[in-house]
CSV table of C-alpha atoms in Angstrom, one decimal:
chain,number,residue,atom,x,y,z
A,13,UNK,CA,-18.4,121.7,-8.7
A,14,UNK,CA,-18.3,120.6,-5.1
A,15,UNK,CA,-16.6,117.7,-3.2
A,16,UNK,CA,-19.3,116.6,-0.9
A,17,UNK,CA,-19.6,114.2,2.0
A,18,UNK,CA,-23.2,115.2,2.7
A,19,UNK,CA,-25.9,112.5,3.0
A,20,UNK,CA,-27.1,110.9,-0.2
A,21,UNK,CA,-30.6,112.6,0.1
A,22,UNK,CA,-28.9,116.1,0.8
A,23,UNK,CA,-26.7,115.6,-2.3
A,24,UNK,CA,-29.6,114.5,-4.5
A,25,UNK,CA,-31.9,117.2,-3.3
A,26,UNK,CA,-29.3,119.9,-3.8
A,27,UNK,CA,-28.7,118.7,-7.3
A,28,UNK,CA,-32.4,118.9,-8.1
A,29,UNK,CA,-32.6,122.5,-7.0
A,30,UNK,CA,-29.4,123.4,-8.9
A,31,UNK,CA,-30.7,121.8,-12.1
A,32,UNK,CA,-33.5,124.2,-12.3
A,33,UNK,CA,-31.2,127.2,-12.2
A,34,UNK,CA,-28.7,125.6,-14.7
A,35,UNK,CA,-31.4,124.8,-17.2
A,36,UNK,CA,-32.3,128.5,-17.7
A,37,UNK,CA,-28.7,129.7,-17.5
A,38,UNK,CA,-28.0,131.7,-20.8
A,39,UNK,CA,-25.9,129.7,-23.3
A,40,UNK,CA,-23.0,132.1,-23.2
A,41,UNK,CA,-22.6,131.7,-19.5
A,42,UNK,CA,-22.7,127.9,-19.8
A,43,UNK,CA,-20.2,128.1,-22.7
A,44,UNK,CA,-18.0,130.5,-20.6
A,45,UNK,CA,-17.9,127.9,-17.7
A,46,UNK,CA,-16.6,125.3,-20.2
A,47,UNK,CA,-13.8,127.7,-21.2
A,48,UNK,CA,-12.9,128.2,-17.6
A,49,UNK,CA,-12.9,124.5,-16.9
A,50,UNK,CA,-10.6,123.9,-20.0
A,51,UNK,CA,-8.1,126.6,-18.8
A,52,UNK,CA,-8.1,125.4,-15.3
A,53,UNK,CA,-7.4,121.7,-16.2
A,54,UNK,CA,-4.6,122.9,-18.7
A,55,UNK,CA,-2.9,124.8,-15.9
A,56,UNK,CA,-3.2,121.9,-13.5
A,57,UNK,CA,-2.0,119.3,-15.9
A,58,UNK,CA,1.3,118.5,-13.9
A,59,UNK,CA,-0.5,118.0,-10.7
A,60,UNK,CA,-3.3,115.9,-12.2
A,61,UNK,CA,-0.9,113.6,-14.1
A,62,UNK,CA,1.2,113.2,-10.9
A,63,UNK,CA,-2.0,112.1,-9.0
A,64,UNK,CA,-2.9,109.8,-11.8
A,65,UNK,CA,0.6,108.2,-11.8
A,66,UNK,CA,0.0,107.6,-8.1
A,67,UNK,CA,-3.3,105.8,-8.9
A,68,UNK,CA,-1.7,103.8,-11.7
A,69,UNK,CA,1.1,102.6,-9.4
A,70,UNK,CA,-1.3,101.3,-6.8
A,71,UNK,CA,-3.6,99.9,-9.5
A,72,UNK,CA,-0.6,98.1,-11.2
A,73,UNK,CA,0.2,96.4,-8.0
A,74,UNK,CA,-3.4,95.4,-7.5
A,75,UNK,CA,-3.7,94.0,-10.9
A,76,UNK,CA,-0.4,92.0,-10.4
A,77,UNK,CA,-2.0,90.6,-7.2
A,78,UNK,CA,-5.1,89.6,-9.2
A,79,UNK,CA,-7.3,92.2,-7.3
A,80,UNK,CA,-8.0,94.5,-10.2
A,81,UNK,CA,-8.9,93.7,-13.9
A,82,UNK,CA,-6.1,94.5,-16.4
A,83,UNK,CA,-8.8,96.3,-18.5
A,84,UNK,CA,-9.6,98.7,-15.7
A,85,UNK,CA,-5.9,99.4,-15.3
A,86,UNK,CA,-5.6,100.4,-19.0
A,87,UNK,CA,-8.6,102.7,-18.7
A,88,UNK,CA,-7.1,104.4,-15.6
A,89,UNK,CA,-3.9,105.8,-17.3
A,90,UNK,CA,-4.3,109.4,-18.3
A,91,UNK,CA,-0.7,109.4,-19.8
A,92,UNK,CA,-1.6,107.1,-22.5
A,93,UNK,CA,-0.8,108.8,-25.8
A,94,UNK,CA,-3.5,111.2,-26.8
A,95,UNK,CA,-5.7,110.6,-23.8
A,96,UNK,CA,-5.1,113.9,-22.0
A,97,UNK,CA,-5.3,116.0,-25.2
A,98,UNK,CA,-8.6,114.3,-26.2
A,99,UNK,CA,-10.1,115.0,-22.8
A,100,UNK,CA,-9.3,118.6,-23.1
A,101,UNK,CA,-10.3,119.0,-26.7
A,102,UNK,CA,-13.6,117.3,-25.9
A,103,UNK,CA,-14.5,120.2,-23.7
A,104,UNK,CA,-13.9,122.6,-26.4
A,105,UNK,CA,-15.8,120.6,-28.9
A,106,UNK,CA,-18.8,120.4,-26.6
A,107,UNK,CA,-18.6,124.2,-26.0
A,108,UNK,CA,-18.9,124.8,-29.8
A,109,UNK,CA,-22.0,122.7,-30.3
A,110,UNK,CA,-25.4,124.1,-30.6
A,111,UNK,CA,-27.3,124.5,-27.4
A,112,UNK,CA,-29.5,121.3,-27.3
A,113,UNK,CA,-32.2,122.6,-24.9
A,114,UNK,CA,-34.8,125.3,-25.4
A,115,UNK,CA,-35.3,126.9,-22.1
A,116,UNK,CA,-32.7,129.5,-22.4
A,117,UNK,CA,-34.0,130.5,-25.8
A,118,UNK,CA,-37.6,130.7,-24.5
A,119,UNK,CA,-36.5,133.1,-21.7
A,120,UNK,CA,-34.1,135.2,-23.5
A,121,UNK,CA,-35.5,135.5,-27.0
A,122,UNK,CA,-38.8,136.2,-28.6
A,123,UNK,CA,-38.8,132.8,-30.5
A,124,UNK,CA,-37.4,129.4,-30.2
A,125,UNK,CA,-34.7,128.3,-32.7
A,126,UNK,CA,-36.4,126.0,-35.2
A,127,UNK,CA,-34.1,123.0,-34.3
A,128,UNK,CA,-35.3,123.1,-30.7
A,129,UNK,CA,-38.9,122.7,-31.8
A,130,UNK,CA,-39.8,119.1,-33.1
A,131,UNK,CA,-43.5,119.5,-33.3
A,132,UNK,CA,-45.9,122.4,-34.0
A,133,UNK,CA,-49.6,122.1,-34.2
A,134,UNK,CA,-52.4,124.7,-34.5
A,135,UNK,CA,-55.1,123.3,-32.1
A,136,UNK,CA,-57.4,126.1,-32.7
A,137,UNK,CA,-57.3,129.8,-33.6
A,138,UNK,CA,-54.9,131.3,-31.2
A,139,UNK,CA,-54.0,128.0,-29.5
A,140,UNK,CA,-50.5,126.6,-30.7
A,141,UNK,CA,-48.9,123.4,-29.2
A,142,UNK,CA,-45.1,123.0,-29.5
A,143,UNK,CA,-42.8,120.1,-28.5
A,144,UNK,CA,-39.4,121.5,-27.4
A,145,UNK,CA,-36.1,120.1,-26.2
A,146,UNK,CA,-35.3,120.4,-22.6
A,147,UNK,CA,-32.7,118.9,-20.1
A,148,UNK,CA,-33.4,115.7,-18.3
A,149,UNK,CA,-32.7,117.1,-14.9
A,150,UNK,CA,-30.4,115.3,-12.4
A,151,UNK,CA,-27.8,112.7,-13.6
A,152,UNK,CA,-26.1,110.1,-11.3
A,153,UNK,CA,-22.9,108.9,-12.9
A,154,UNK,CA,-21.2,105.9,-11.3
A,155,UNK,CA,-17.8,105.0,-12.8
A,156,UNK,CA,-14.7,102.9,-12.3
A,157,UNK,CA,-11.3,104.1,-13.4
A,158,UNK,CA,-11.7,106.5,-16.3
A,159,UNK,CA,-10.7,109.8,-14.6
A,160,UNK,CA,-11.5,111.7,-17.8
A,161,UNK,CA,-15.1,110.9,-17.1
A,162,UNK,CA,-15.2,113.9,-14.6
A,163,UNK,CA,-14.3,116.3,-17.4
A,164,UNK,CA,-16.5,114.8,-20.0
A,165,UNK,CA,-19.6,114.7,-17.7
A,166,UNK,CA,-19.1,118.1,-16.3
A,167,UNK,CA,-18.8,119.6,-19.9
A,168,UNK,CA,-21.9,117.7,-21.2
A,169,UNK,CA,-24.0,118.3,-18.1
A,170,UNK,CA,-23.3,122.0,-18.0
A,171,UNK,CA,-23.8,122.4,-21.7
A,172,UNK,CA,-27.1,120.5,-21.8
A,173,UNK,CA,-28.4,122.1,-18.6
A,174,UNK,CA,-28.4,119.1,-16.4
A,175,UNK,CA,-27.1,118.7,-12.8
A,176,UNK,CA,-24.7,115.7,-12.2
A,177,UNK,CA,-23.7,113.7,-9.2
A,178,UNK,CA,-20.5,111.7,-9.8
A,179,UNK,CA,-19.2,108.8,-7.7
A,180,UNK,CA,-15.9,107.3,-8.9
A,181,UNK,CA,-14.2,104.1,-8.0
A,182,UNK,CA,-11.4,103.8,-5.3
A,183,UNK,CA,-8.8,102.8,-7.7
A,184,UNK,CA,-8.6,106.4,-9.1
A,185,UNK,CA,-9.3,108.4,-6.1
A,186,UNK,CA,-6.2,110.7,-6.4
A,187,UNK,CA,-7.0,111.4,-10.1
A,188,UNK,CA,-10.6,112.2,-9.4
A,189,UNK,CA,-9.8,114.6,-6.5
A,190,UNK,CA,-7.1,116.5,-8.5
A,191,UNK,CA,-9.4,117.0,-11.6
A,192,UNK,CA,-12.4,117.9,-9.3
A,193,UNK,CA,-10.4,120.6,-7.6
A,194,UNK,CA,-9.3,122.1,-10.9
A,195,UNK,CA,-12.9,122.1,-12.1
A,196,UNK,CA,-14.3,123.3,-8.9
A,197,UNK,CA,-11.8,126.2,-8.9
A,198,UNK,CA,-12.8,127.1,-12.4
A,199,UNK,CA,-16.6,127.2,-11.7
A,200,UNK,CA,-16.3,129.5,-8.6
A,201,UNK,CA,-16.1,132.4,-11.0
A,202,UNK,CA,-18.9,131.4,-13.2
A,203,UNK,CA,-22.8,131.5,-12.8
A,204,UNK,CA,-23.1,127.7,-12.7
A,205,UNK,CA,-24.6,126.7,-9.3
A,206,UNK,CA,-22.1,125.1,-7.0
A,207,UNK,CA,-24.3,122.1,-6.4
A,208,UNK,CA,-24.9,121.5,-10.2
A,209,UNK,CA,-21.8,119.2,-10.4
A,210,UNK,CA,-21.0,117.2,-7.2
A,211,UNK,CA,-18.3,114.6,-6.7
A,212,UNK,CA,-19.2,112.3,-4.0
A,213,UNK,CA,-16.4,111.3,-1.6
A,214,UNK,CA,-18.5,109.5,1.0
A,215,UNK,CA,-17.9,105.7,0.9
A,216,UNK,CA,-20.8,103.4,0.3
A,217,UNK,CA,-23.0,106.2,-0.8
A,218,UNK,CA,-24.1,104.5,-4.1
A,219,UNK,CA,-26.8,102.2,-2.6
A,220,UNK,CA,-28.5,105.2,-0.9
A,221,UNK,CA,-28.2,107.6,-4.0
A,222,UNK,CA,-29.8,104.8,-6.0
A,223,UNK,CA,-32.9,105.1,-3.8
A,224,UNK,CA,-33.3,108.8,-4.4
A,225,UNK,CA,-35.7,108.5,-7.3
A,226,UNK,CA,-37.5,111.6,-6.1
A,227,UNK,CA,-34.7,113.8,-7.1
A,228,UNK,CA,-32.4,111.8,-9.6
A,229,UNK,CA,-33.8,111.3,-13.1
A,230,UNK,CA,-31.3,109.1,-14.8
A,231,UNK,CA,-28.3,106.7,-13.7
A,232,UNK,CA,-25.5,106.3,-16.0
A,233,UNK,CA,-23.0,103.5,-14.9
A,234,UNK,CA,-19.6,103.4,-16.6
A,235,UNK,CA,-17.3,100.5,-15.9
A,236,UNK,CA,-17.4,96.6,-15.6
A,237,UNK,CA,-20.3,94.4,-16.6
A,238,UNK,CA,-20.8,93.7,-12.9
A,239,UNK,CA,-21.2,97.5,-12.1
A,240,UNK,CA,-23.7,98.0,-14.9
A,241,UNK,CA,-25.9,94.9,-14.0
A,242,UNK,CA,-25.7,95.6,-10.2
A,243,UNK,CA,-26.8,99.1,-10.8
A,244,UNK,CA,-29.8,98.1,-13.0
A,245,UNK,CA,-30.9,95.6,-10.4
A,246,UNK,CA,-30.5,98.1,-7.5
A,247,UNK,CA,-32.7,101.1,-8.5
A,248,UNK,CA,-36.1,102.2,-9.7
A,249,UNK,CA,-34.5,105.2,-11.6
A,250,UNK,CA,-34.0,104.7,-15.3
A,251,UNK,CA,-30.5,103.3,-16.1
A,252,UNK,CA,-28.6,104.2,-19.3
A,253,UNK,CA,-25.8,101.9,-20.2
A,254,UNK,CA,-24.6,98.7,-21.5
A,255,UNK,CA,-23.4,95.6,-19.7
A,256,UNK,CA,-21.1,94.3,-22.4
A,257,UNK,CA,-19.3,95.5,-25.6
A,258,UNK,CA,-19.7,92.2,-27.4
A,259,UNK,CA,-18.9,93.5,-31.0
A,260,UNK,CA,-18.8,91.4,-34.2
A,261,UNK,CA,-17.5,91.8,-37.8
A,262,UNK,CA,-18.9,89.7,-40.8
A,263,UNK,CA,-16.5,89.4,-43.8
A,264,UNK,CA,-18.3,88.6,-47.1
A,265,UNK,CA,-16.1,87.1,-49.9
A,266,UNK,CA,-16.5,90.2,-52.0
A,267,UNK,CA,-14.9,92.4,-49.5
A,268,UNK,CA,-11.7,94.3,-50.5
A,269,UNK,CA,-8.9,92.4,-49.0
A,270,UNK,CA,-6.6,95.3,-47.9
A,271,UNK,CA,-9.7,97.0,-46.5
A,272,UNK,CA,-10.5,94.0,-44.5
A,273,UNK,CA,-7.0,93.7,-43.0
A,274,UNK,CA,-7.0,97.3,-42.0
A,275,UNK,CA,-10.5,97.4,-40.5
A,276,UNK,CA,-10.3,94.1,-38.6
A,277,UNK,CA,-6.8,94.9,-37.2
A,278,UNK,CA,-7.9,98.4,-36.1
A,279,UNK,CA,-11.1,97.1,-34.6
A,280,UNK,CA,-9.3,94.5,-32.4
A,281,UNK,CA,-5.9,96.1,-31.6
A,282,UNK,CA,-6.3,100.0,-31.6
A,283,UNK,CA,-7.5,99.7,-28.1
A,284,UNK,CA,-8.4,96.1,-27.0
A,285,UNK,CA,-9.8,97.2,-23.6
A,286,UNK,CA,-12.4,99.4,-25.2
A,287,UNK,CA,-16.0,98.4,-25.3
A,288,UNK,CA,-16.1,99.0,-29.0
A,289,UNK,CA,-13.3,96.6,-29.8
A,290,UNK,CA,-14.3,93.7,-32.0
A,291,UNK,CA,-14.5,90.4,-30.2
A,292,UNK,CA,-16.0,88.0,-32.8
A,293,UNK,CA,-15.0,87.8,-36.5
A,294,UNK,CA,-17.5,86.0,-38.6
A,295,UNK,CA,-16.0,84.7,-41.9
A,296,UNK,CA,-17.9,83.5,-44.9
A,297,UNK,CA,-16.7,80.0,-46.0
A,298,UNK,CA,-15.5,81.3,-49.3
A,299,UNK,CA,-13.4,83.9,-47.5
A,300,UNK,CA,-11.4,81.5,-45.4
A,301,UNK,CA,-8.8,81.1,-48.1
A,302,UNK,CA,-9.0,84.5,-49.7
A,303,UNK,CA,-9.2,86.8,-46.8
A,304,UNK,CA,-8.6,85.2,-43.5
A,305,UNK,CA,-4.9,84.3,-43.8
A,306,UNK,CA,-3.9,87.9,-44.4
A,307,UNK,CA,-6.1,89.0,-41.5
A,308,UNK,CA,-4.8,86.4,-39.2
A,309,UNK,CA,-1.2,87.2,-40.1
A,310,UNK,CA,-1.5,90.8,-39.4
A,311,UNK,CA,-3.3,90.0,-36.0
A,312,UNK,CA,-0.7,87.3,-34.9
A,313,UNK,CA,2.2,89.5,-35.8
A,314,UNK,CA,1.0,92.0,-33.2
A,315,UNK,CA,0.3,89.5,-30.6
A,316,UNK,CA,-3.3,88.8,-30.9
A,317,UNK,CA,-4.5,85.3,-29.9
A,318,UNK,CA,-6.9,83.7,-32.3
A,319,UNK,CA,-9.5,81.3,-31.1
A,320,UNK,CA,-10.9,79.4,-34.2
A,321,UNK,CA,-13.7,77.1,-35.0
A,322,UNK,CA,-12.8,73.9,-36.8
A,323,UNK,CA,-13.2,75.2,-40.3
A,324,UNK,CA,-11.2,78.4,-39.8
A,325,UNK,CA,-8.5,76.5,-37.8
A,326,UNK,CA,-8.1,74.1,-40.6
A,327,UNK,CA,-8.0,76.7,-43.3
A,328,UNK,CA,-5.3,78.8,-41.4
A,329,UNK,CA,-3.2,75.7,-40.4
A,330,UNK,CA,-2.8,75.1,-44.2
A,331,UNK,CA,-2.2,78.7,-45.3
A,332,UNK,CA,0.0,80.0,-42.5
A,333,UNK,CA,3.7,79.1,-41.8
A,334,UNK,CA,4.0,76.3,-39.3
A,335,UNK,CA,5.3,78.6,-36.6
A,336,UNK,CA,2.2,80.8,-36.8
A,337,UNK,CA,-0.2,77.9,-37.2
A,338,UNK,CA,1.0,76.6,-33.9
A,339,UNK,CA,-0.3,79.8,-32.2
A,340,UNK,CA,-3.9,79.1,-33.3
A,341,UNK,CA,-6.3,77.9,-30.5
A,342,UNK,CA,-9.5,76.0,-30.7
A,343,UNK,CA,-12.7,78.1,-29.8
A,344,UNK,CA,-15.1,77.0,-27.2
A,345,UNK,CA,-18.8,77.9,-27.5
A,346,UNK,CA,-18.5,80.5,-24.7
A,347,UNK,CA,-15.9,82.4,-26.7
A,348,UNK,CA,-18.6,83.6,-29.0
A,349,UNK,CA,-20.4,85.1,-25.9
A,350,UNK,CA,-17.2,86.7,-24.3
A,351,UNK,CA,-16.1,90.2,-24.1
A,352,UNK,CA,-12.3,89.6,-23.8
A,353,UNK,CA,-11.2,93.3,-23.5
A,354,UNK,CA,-7.7,92.0,-24.4
A,355,UNK,CA,-5.9,91.0,-27.7
A,356,UNK,CA,-8.1,87.9,-28.2
A,357,UNK,CA,-10.4,87.4,-31.1
A,358,UNK,CA,-12.9,84.6,-31.6
A,359,UNK,CA,-13.4,83.4,-35.3
A,360,UNK,CA,-16.4,81.6,-36.6
A,361,UNK,CA,-17.2,80.4,-40.0
A,362,UNK,CA,-20.5,81.3,-41.8
A,363,UNK,CA,-21.1,78.0,-43.7
A,364,UNK,CA,-24.2,78.3,-45.9
A,365,UNK,CA,-25.7,75.3,-47.6
A,366,UNK,CA,-24.3,74.4,-51.0
A,367,UNK,CA,-25.6,76.5,-54.0
A,368,UNK,CA,-27.2,78.9,-51.5
A,369,UNK,CA,-27.2,82.7,-52.3
A,370,UNK,CA,-25.3,85.6,-50.8
A,371,UNK,CA,-28.6,86.5,-49.1
A,372,UNK,CA,-28.7,83.2,-47.1
A,373,UNK,CA,-25.1,83.6,-46.0
A,374,UNK,CA,-25.9,87.1,-44.8
A,375,UNK,CA,-29.0,85.9,-43.0
A,376,UNK,CA,-27.0,83.4,-41.0
A,377,UNK,CA,-24.4,86.0,-40.1
A,378,UNK,CA,-27.1,88.4,-39.0
A,379,UNK,CA,-28.9,85.6,-37.0
A,380,UNK,CA,-25.6,84.8,-35.1
A,381,UNK,CA,-25.1,88.6,-34.3
A,382,UNK,CA,-28.6,89.2,-33.1
A,383,UNK,CA,-28.3,86.0,-30.9
A,384,UNK,CA,-24.9,86.6,-29.5
A,385,UNK,CA,-24.1,90.3,-29.8
A,386,UNK,CA,-24.6,92.7,-26.9
A,387,UNK,CA,-26.2,95.2,-29.5
A,388,UNK,CA,-23.4,97.6,-29.1
A,389,UNK,CA,-21.6,97.8,-32.4
A,390,UNK,CA,-21.4,95.4,-35.3
A,391,UNK,CA,-20.0,95.7,-38.9
A,392,UNK,CA,-20.0,94.1,-42.3
A,393,UNK,CA,-17.2,94.2,-44.8
A,394,UNK,CA,-18.5,93.8,-48.4
A,395,UNK,CA,-18.4,95.6,-51.7
A,396,UNK,CA,-22.1,95.0,-52.2
A,397,UNK,CA,-24.4,98.0,-51.4
A,398,UNK,CA,-27.4,95.9,-51.2
A,399,UNK,CA,-25.9,93.4,-48.7
A,400,UNK,CA,-24.6,96.3,-46.6
A,401,UNK,CA,-28.0,97.9,-46.6
A,402,UNK,CA,-29.7,94.7,-45.5
A,403,UNK,CA,-27.1,94.2,-42.8
A,404,UNK,CA,-27.6,97.6,-41.4
A,405,UNK,CA,-31.4,97.3,-41.4
A,406,UNK,CA,-31.4,93.8,-39.8
A,407,UNK,CA,-28.9,93.9,-37.1
A,408,UNK,CA,-30.6,95.1,-33.9
A,409,UNK,CA,-27.5,97.0,-32.4
A,410,UNK,CA,-27.1,100.6,-31.4
A,411,UNK,CA,-24.3,101.1,-34.0
A,412,UNK,CA,-24.2,99.2,-37.4
A,413,UNK,CA,-21.5,99.9,-39.9
A,414,UNK,CA,-20.3,98.9,-43.3
A,415,UNK,CA,-16.7,98.8,-44.3
A,416,UNK,CA,-15.3,100.7,-41.3
A,417,UNK,CA,-13.9,99.8,-37.9
A,418,UNK,CA,-16.1,99.1,-34.9
A,419,UNK,CA,-13.8,101.6,-33.0
A,420,UNK,CA,-15.8,104.4,-34.8
A,421,UNK,CA,-18.6,104.1,-32.3
A,422,UNK,CA,-17.4,107.0,-30.2
A,423,UNK,CA,-18.9,110.3,-29.3
A,424,UNK,CA,-15.9,112.3,-30.2
A,425,UNK,CA,-15.6,110.5,-33.6
A,426,UNK,CA,-19.3,111.1,-34.2
A,427,UNK,CA,-18.9,114.8,-33.7
A,428,UNK,CA,-20.6,114.9,-30.4
A,429,UNK,CA,-17.6,116.5,-28.7
A,430,UNK,CA,-17.5,113.7,-26.0
A,431,UNK,CA,-20.0,111.3,-24.5
A,432,UNK,CA,-21.4,110.1,-21.2
A,433,UNK,CA,-21.3,106.6,-22.3
A,434,UNK,CA,-22.6,104.2,-24.9
A,435,UNK,CA,-26.3,103.0,-24.6
A,436,UNK,CA,-27.6,99.7,-25.9
A,437,UNK,CA,-31.0,100.4,-24.4
A,438,UNK,CA,-33.8,100.7,-26.8
A,439,UNK,CA,-34.9,104.1,-25.6
A,440,UNK,CA,-34.6,107.7,-26.8
A,441,UNK,CA,-30.7,107.6,-26.5
A,442,UNK,CA,-28.8,104.8,-28.2
A,443,UNK,CA,-25.1,104.4,-29.1
A,444,UNK,CA,-22.7,107.2,-28.0
A,445,UNK,CA,-24.6,109.5,-25.9
A,446,UNK,CA,-23.8,113.2,-26.2
A,447,UNK,CA,-25.7,116.4,-25.7
A,448,UNK,CA,-28.9,115.3,-27.6
A,449,UNK,CA,-29.1,112.1,-25.5
A,450,UNK,CA,-29.1,114.1,-22.4
A,451,UNK,CA,-32.3,116.0,-23.4
A,452,UNK,CA,-35.9,115.1,-23.6
A,453,UNK,CA,-38.9,117.2,-24.5
A,454,UNK,CA,-41.8,119.0,-23.2
A,455,UNK,CA,-45.0,120.2,-24.6
A,456,UNK,CA,-45.9,123.9,-24.3
A,457,UNK,CA,-49.1,125.6,-25.4
A,458,UNK,CA,-49.7,129.3,-26.0
A,459,UNK,CA,-53.4,130.1,-25.6
A,460,UNK,CA,-55.7,133.0,-25.3
A,461,UNK,CA,-58.0,131.9,-22.6
A,462,UNK,CA,-59.0,128.6,-24.2
A,463,UNK,CA,-60.7,126.1,-22.0
A,464,UNK,CA,-61.4,122.4,-22.6
A,465,UNK,CA,-65.1,122.7,-21.8
A,466,UNK,CA,-65.6,124.6,-25.0
A,467,UNK,CA,-64.7,121.6,-27.3
A,468,UNK,CA,-66.7,118.4,-28.2
A,469,UNK,CA,-70.3,117.6,-27.9
A,470,UNK,CA,-73.3,119.0,-29.8
A,471,UNK,CA,-72.6,122.5,-30.7
A,472,UNK,CA,-69.1,122.6,-29.2
A,473,UNK,CA,-66.1,124.1,-30.9
A,474,UNK,CA,-64.0,121.8,-33.2
A,475,UNK,CA,-60.4,121.2,-33.0
A,476,UNK,CA,-58.4,122.2,-36.0
A,477,UNK,CA,-55.4,120.0,-35.4
A,478,UNK,CA,-53.3,121.6,-38.2
A,479,UNK,CA,-49.7,120.6,-38.4
A,480,UNK,CA,-47.6,123.7,-38.9
A,481,UNK,CA,-44.2,123.9,-40.5
A,482,UNK,CA,-41.2,124.3,-38.1
A,483,UNK,CA,-38.6,125.3,-40.8
């Protein structure tokens, strides 16, 4: 890793050159680099946390003055319980994953591993086509706060054979520099090219980097809605990311009560500032009296504000003690399109017509989610496998769950080691993006002097186009 103040074009060009070398670096050397990064960060823990405390102190003052979002402040703090250990464990988890790209295998072994080949076709005798996994190339990651992103991205980029250019926000400069120095020190003794991982310290470099489409292959913004939207509007380079984490849960009346309380409470309050925190609770009319009071009580007792539509507010005002009912707020239409990133939950009643079926109620819930959701993560709570199956098939989000917390939408929890971010794009990578999402594919052909002119036309050779097994 290098800390660089070079020109944006020089940075991008150097990364492009380095990506070619990194892509064909043997797996054991890439894994060795991750071991070195883990060791160096562990040894530098005290200095990194001290730098982070400096950032948090300044950010806290900025938040108090109204100059910084409270959600960004929460994401900045590396001393939050478990955050440091998760960052380090993520590096080791990534190291233990299978190599997702095929160039190393192609160069250093006689045959590719089967899982690297996704298509194999016999075009003609002695002429075989294969589709194999390969790195994307050069990644540009732009992020706010989240100092752990440097370690996450460095691990995923090196393992997947991609070069990465990182540009962080000013609110976490000291943390970024401390982490970068530790990683840079570790990589000096490895075979990873120095320019494969670069942290840009030049101010106002982002606009110029976003114009380097000749060298940069994918942009990944991680931060506020404004950051993601501005990035998408400012470049011709493909952008992987999401602008909102507007997640919903639908409660059907047949859902287990205790399960519902646990799942909704975790989804909202485990980490309210996270993009996979639930923001809207859809409640079937018949569950207003059976399920919602217990859920509301659990949320209110932990300081969560509830913004209710008329039906849910009436039901809760009747069921809850007076002192708790006084805490209920009336929801506005815009609440169902808002990513609160705080202990606030919008509640809306799913009110099917009289004598309607469960399918109709489910259809109404799905329609609301597909219209208002950001297509990040949505869930249903039900004891009916058929309703859960239809929900998961019909909701157009990157992650769709039944009977579990929206907080499960996470690369570490999915077994990806860590993630570069969560994509709501309808492209090759959706949801938490780990190693596989950082690989694309290429077609390779092994021939024996075959030429296109020999095929087709009267008397020409015929294609065999025989699909071959890859397992």
